[in-house]
CSV table of C-alpha atoms in Angstrom, one decimal:
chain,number,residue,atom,x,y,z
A,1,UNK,CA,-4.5,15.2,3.8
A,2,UNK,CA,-3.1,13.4,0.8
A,3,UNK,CA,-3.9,15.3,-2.3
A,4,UNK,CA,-3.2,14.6,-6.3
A,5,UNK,CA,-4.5,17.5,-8.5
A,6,UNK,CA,-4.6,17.2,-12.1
A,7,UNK,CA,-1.4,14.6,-12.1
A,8,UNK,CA,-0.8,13.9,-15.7
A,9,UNK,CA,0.9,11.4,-17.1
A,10,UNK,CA,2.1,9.8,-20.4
A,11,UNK,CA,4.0,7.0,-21.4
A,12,UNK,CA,6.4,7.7,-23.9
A,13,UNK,CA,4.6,6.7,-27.7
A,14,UNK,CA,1.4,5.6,-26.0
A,15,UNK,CA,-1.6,6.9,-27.2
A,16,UNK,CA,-3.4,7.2,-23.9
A,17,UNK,CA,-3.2,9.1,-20.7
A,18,UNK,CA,-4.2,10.0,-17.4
A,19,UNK,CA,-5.0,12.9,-15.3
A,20,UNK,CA,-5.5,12.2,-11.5
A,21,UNK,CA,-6.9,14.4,-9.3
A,22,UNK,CA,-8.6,13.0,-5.3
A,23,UNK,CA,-7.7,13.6,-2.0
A,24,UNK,CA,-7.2,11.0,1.3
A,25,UNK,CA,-7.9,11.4,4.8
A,26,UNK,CA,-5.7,11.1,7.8
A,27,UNK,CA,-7.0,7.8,9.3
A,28,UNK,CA,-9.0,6.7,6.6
A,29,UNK,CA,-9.2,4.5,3.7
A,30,UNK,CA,-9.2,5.9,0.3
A,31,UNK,CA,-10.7,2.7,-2.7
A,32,UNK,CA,-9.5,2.7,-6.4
A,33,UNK,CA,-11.6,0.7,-8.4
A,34,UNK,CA,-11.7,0.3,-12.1
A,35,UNK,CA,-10.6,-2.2,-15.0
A,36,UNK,CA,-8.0,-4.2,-15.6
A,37,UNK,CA,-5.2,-1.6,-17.8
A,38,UNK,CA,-7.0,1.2,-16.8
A,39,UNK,CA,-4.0,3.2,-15.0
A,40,UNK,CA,-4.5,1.7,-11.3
A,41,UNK,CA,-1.1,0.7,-11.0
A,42,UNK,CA,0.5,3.4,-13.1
A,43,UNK,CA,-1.4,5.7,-10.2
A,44,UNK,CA,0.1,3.9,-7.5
A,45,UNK,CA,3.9,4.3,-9.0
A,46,UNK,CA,3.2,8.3,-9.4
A,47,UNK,CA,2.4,8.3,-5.7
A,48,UNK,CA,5.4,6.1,-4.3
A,49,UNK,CA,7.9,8.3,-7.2
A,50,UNK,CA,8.8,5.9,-9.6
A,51,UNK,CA,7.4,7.7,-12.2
A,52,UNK,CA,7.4,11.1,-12.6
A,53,UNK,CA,4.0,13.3,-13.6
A,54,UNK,CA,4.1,15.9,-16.7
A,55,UNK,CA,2.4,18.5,-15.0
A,56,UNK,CA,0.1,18.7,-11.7
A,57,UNK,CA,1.2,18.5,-8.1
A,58,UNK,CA,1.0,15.7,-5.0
A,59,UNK,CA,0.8,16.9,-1.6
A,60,UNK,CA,0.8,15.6,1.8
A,61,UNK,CA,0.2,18.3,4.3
A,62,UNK,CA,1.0,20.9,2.1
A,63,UNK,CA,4.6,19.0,1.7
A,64,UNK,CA,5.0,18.8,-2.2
A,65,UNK,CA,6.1,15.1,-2.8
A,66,UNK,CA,6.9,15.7,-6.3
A,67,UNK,CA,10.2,17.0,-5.2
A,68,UNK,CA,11.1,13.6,-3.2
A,69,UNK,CA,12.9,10.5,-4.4
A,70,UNK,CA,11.0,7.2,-3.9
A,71,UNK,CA,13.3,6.8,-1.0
A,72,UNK,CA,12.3,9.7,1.1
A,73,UNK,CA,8.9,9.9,0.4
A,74,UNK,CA,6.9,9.1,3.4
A,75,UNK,CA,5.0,5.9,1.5
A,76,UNK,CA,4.7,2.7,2.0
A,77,UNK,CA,3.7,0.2,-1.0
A,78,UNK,CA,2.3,-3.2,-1.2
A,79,UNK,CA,2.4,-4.5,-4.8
A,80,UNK,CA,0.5,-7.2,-5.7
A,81,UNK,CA,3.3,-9.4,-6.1
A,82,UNK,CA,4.5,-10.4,-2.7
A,83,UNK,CA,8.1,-9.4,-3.7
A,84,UNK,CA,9.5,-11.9,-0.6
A,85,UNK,CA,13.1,-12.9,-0.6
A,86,UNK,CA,12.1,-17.3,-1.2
A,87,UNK,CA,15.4,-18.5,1.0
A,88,UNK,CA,14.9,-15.8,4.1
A,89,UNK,CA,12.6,-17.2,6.6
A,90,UNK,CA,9.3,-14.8,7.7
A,91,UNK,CA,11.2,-13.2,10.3
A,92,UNK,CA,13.7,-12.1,8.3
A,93,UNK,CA,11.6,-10.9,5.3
A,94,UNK,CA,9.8,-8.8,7.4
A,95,UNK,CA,12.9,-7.3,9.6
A,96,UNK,CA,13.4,-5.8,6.1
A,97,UNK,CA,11.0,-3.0,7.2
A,98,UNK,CA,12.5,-2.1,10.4
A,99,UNK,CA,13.6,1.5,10.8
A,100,UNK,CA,17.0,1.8,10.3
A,101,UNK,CA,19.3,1.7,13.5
A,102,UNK,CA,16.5,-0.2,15.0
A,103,UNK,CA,17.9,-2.6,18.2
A,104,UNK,CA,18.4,-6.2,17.5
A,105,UNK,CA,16.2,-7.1,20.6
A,106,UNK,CA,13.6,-4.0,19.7
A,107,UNK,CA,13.6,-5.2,16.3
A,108,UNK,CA,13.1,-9.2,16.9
A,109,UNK,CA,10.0,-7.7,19.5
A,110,UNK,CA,8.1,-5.9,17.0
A,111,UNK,CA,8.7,-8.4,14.0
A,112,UNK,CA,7.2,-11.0,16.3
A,113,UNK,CA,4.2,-8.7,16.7
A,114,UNK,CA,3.6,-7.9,13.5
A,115,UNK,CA,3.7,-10.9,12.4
A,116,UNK,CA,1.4,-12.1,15.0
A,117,UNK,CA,-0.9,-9.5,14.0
A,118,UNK,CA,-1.4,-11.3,10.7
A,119,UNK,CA,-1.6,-15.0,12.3
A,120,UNK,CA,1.9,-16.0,11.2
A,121,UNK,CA,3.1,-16.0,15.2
A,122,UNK,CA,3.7,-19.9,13.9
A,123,UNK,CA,5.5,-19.5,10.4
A,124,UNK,CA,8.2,-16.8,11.8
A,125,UNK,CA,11.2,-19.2,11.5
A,126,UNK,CA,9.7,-20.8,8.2
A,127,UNK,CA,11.6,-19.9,5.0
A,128,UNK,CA,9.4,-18.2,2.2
A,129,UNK,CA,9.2,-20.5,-0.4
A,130,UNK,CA,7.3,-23.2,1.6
A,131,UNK,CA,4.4,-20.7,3.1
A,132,UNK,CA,1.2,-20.9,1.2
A,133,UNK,CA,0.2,-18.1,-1.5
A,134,UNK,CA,-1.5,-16.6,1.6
A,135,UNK,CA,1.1,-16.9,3.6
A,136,UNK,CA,2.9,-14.7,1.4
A,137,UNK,CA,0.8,-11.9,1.0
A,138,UNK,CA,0.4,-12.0,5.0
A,139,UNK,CA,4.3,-11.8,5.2
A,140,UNK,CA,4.4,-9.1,2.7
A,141,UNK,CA,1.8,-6.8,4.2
A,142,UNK,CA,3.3,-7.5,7.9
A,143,UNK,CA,6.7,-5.8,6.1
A,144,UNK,CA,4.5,-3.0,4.9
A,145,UNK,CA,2.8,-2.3,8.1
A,146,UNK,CA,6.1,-2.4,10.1
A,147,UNK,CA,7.1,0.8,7.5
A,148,UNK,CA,4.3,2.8,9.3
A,149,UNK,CA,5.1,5.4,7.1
A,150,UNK,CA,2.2,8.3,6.7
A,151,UNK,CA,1.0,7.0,3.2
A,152,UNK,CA,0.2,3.1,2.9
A,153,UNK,CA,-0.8,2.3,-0.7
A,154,UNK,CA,-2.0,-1.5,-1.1
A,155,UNK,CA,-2.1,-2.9,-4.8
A,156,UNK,CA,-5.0,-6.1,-4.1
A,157,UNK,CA,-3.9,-7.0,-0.7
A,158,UNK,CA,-5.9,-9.4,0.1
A,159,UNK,CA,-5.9,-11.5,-3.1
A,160,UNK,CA,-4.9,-14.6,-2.3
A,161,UNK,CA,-7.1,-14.9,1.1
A,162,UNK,CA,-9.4,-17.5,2.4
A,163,UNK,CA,-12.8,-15.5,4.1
A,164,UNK,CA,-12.3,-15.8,7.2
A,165,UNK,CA,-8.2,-14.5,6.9
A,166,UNK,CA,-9.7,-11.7,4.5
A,167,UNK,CA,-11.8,-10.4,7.1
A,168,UNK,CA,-9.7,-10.6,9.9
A,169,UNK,CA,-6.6,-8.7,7.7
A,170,UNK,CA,-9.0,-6.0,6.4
A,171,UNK,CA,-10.4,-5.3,10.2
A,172,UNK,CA,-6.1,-4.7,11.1
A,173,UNK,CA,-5.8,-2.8,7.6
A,174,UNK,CA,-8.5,-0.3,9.2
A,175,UNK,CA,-7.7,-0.3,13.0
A,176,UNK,CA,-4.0,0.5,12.3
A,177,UNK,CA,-5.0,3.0,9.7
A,178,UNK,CA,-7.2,4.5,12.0
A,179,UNK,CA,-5.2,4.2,15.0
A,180,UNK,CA,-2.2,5.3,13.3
A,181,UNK,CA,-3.6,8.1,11.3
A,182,UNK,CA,-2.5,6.9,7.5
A,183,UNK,CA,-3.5,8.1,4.6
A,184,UNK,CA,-4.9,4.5,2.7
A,185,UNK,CA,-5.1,4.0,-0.6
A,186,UNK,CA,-6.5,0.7,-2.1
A,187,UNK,CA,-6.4,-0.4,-5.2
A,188,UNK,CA,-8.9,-3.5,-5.6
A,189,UNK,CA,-11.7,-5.3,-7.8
A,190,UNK,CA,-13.4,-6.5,-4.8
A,191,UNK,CA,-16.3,-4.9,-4.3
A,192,UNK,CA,-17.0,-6.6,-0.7
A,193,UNK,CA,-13.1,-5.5,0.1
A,194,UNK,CA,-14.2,-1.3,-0.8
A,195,UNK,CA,-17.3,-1.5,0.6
A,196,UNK,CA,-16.1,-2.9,4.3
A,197,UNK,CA,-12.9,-0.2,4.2
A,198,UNK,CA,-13.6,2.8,2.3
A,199,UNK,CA,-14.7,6.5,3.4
A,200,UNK,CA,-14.2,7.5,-0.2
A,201,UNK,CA,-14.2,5.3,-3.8
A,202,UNK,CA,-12.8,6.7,-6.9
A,203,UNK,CA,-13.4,4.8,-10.2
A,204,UNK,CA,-10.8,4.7,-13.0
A,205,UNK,CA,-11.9,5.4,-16.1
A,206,UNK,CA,-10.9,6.2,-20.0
A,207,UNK,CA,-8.0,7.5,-17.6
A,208,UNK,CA,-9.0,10.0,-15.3
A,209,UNK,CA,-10.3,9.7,-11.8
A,210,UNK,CA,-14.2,10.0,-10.8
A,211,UNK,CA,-15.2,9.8,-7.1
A,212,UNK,CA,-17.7,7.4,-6.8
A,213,UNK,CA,-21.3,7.9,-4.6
């Protein structure tokens, strides 16, 4: 179980702050849902260790991950910014999440499959700054999936999807999460998005955390 009790944070000469507190299953989905500027993304950058809580604690397991850099924290992130490299093709963007030491062969295999699990088995040679906006996010959250790291947090994934993509994405989101027992978070304004994927919903709020029915 991921757990965040009474993370409190402050940015420096801001008026405002937050205190997080909820807990994620193994294998499940976890939604954030709130306002734009309400702390959604400032949650997200305590969790992956870019910023650093004044008090409170962040577990995984029982592991504390307050005492981990970003780097060896067992989390994944997908920002909402696709964050793609525009002059490396799809491949090669997503290679970029291959364990290290990975084979050249093993590696070309499961790049191919990840990226035919998000219907880009035909864009893998295309360079990234001629695939669509979609396109993008796809590559992006094929990168993030190949991580396969215990905690996947996903900042509006599925953003810049037609329907019938959205669907089909959100259905691998949950089989994989399932399948490979992460702890999801998602952070999204989509209603339709929370209410297909989520075991448990949080709303953010006047900057604290309140699990929703």
């Amino acid at each position: 179980m991921l757990t965040a009790d009474r993370l409190h944070f402050a940015y420096p000469g801001a008026t405002g702050e937050y205190r997080f507190s909820f807990t994620a299953n193994k294998g499940a989905v976890t939604a954030i849902s709130g306002a734009s500027g309400s702390g959604k993304s400032t949650l997200l950058d305590l969790l992956a260790g870019f910023l650093r809580p004044q008090s409170g604690s962040l577990t995984l397991d029982g592991e504390d991950l307050l005492a981990l850099p970003p780097e060896r924290r067992p989390v994944s992130l997908l920002l909402q910014s696709d964050n793609l490299f525009d002059h490396l093709s799809a491949a090669d963007n997503v290679a970029l999440g291959l364990p290290k030491r990975t084979a050249k062969a093993e590696g070309r295999s499961m790049v191919g499959a990840v990226l035919d699990q998000v219907g880009l088995s035909a864009n893998v040679d295309q360079v990234a700054s001629t695939l669509s906006g979609g396109q993008k996010q796809r590559v992006a959250l094929a990168r993030t999936l190949l991580r396969d790291r215990p905690v996947l947090l996903l900042d509006e994934p599925f953003s810049a999807l037609d329907d019938e993509t959205r669907h089909a994405i959100r259905a691998l989101v949950l089989e994989l999460t399932r399948r490979q027992g992460w702890h999801t978070v998602l952070v999204s304004h989509h209603a339709d998005d929370v209410a297909a994927l989520a075991e448990r919903r949080y709303l953010l709020a006047g900057g604290t955390l309140e699990e929703a029915g």
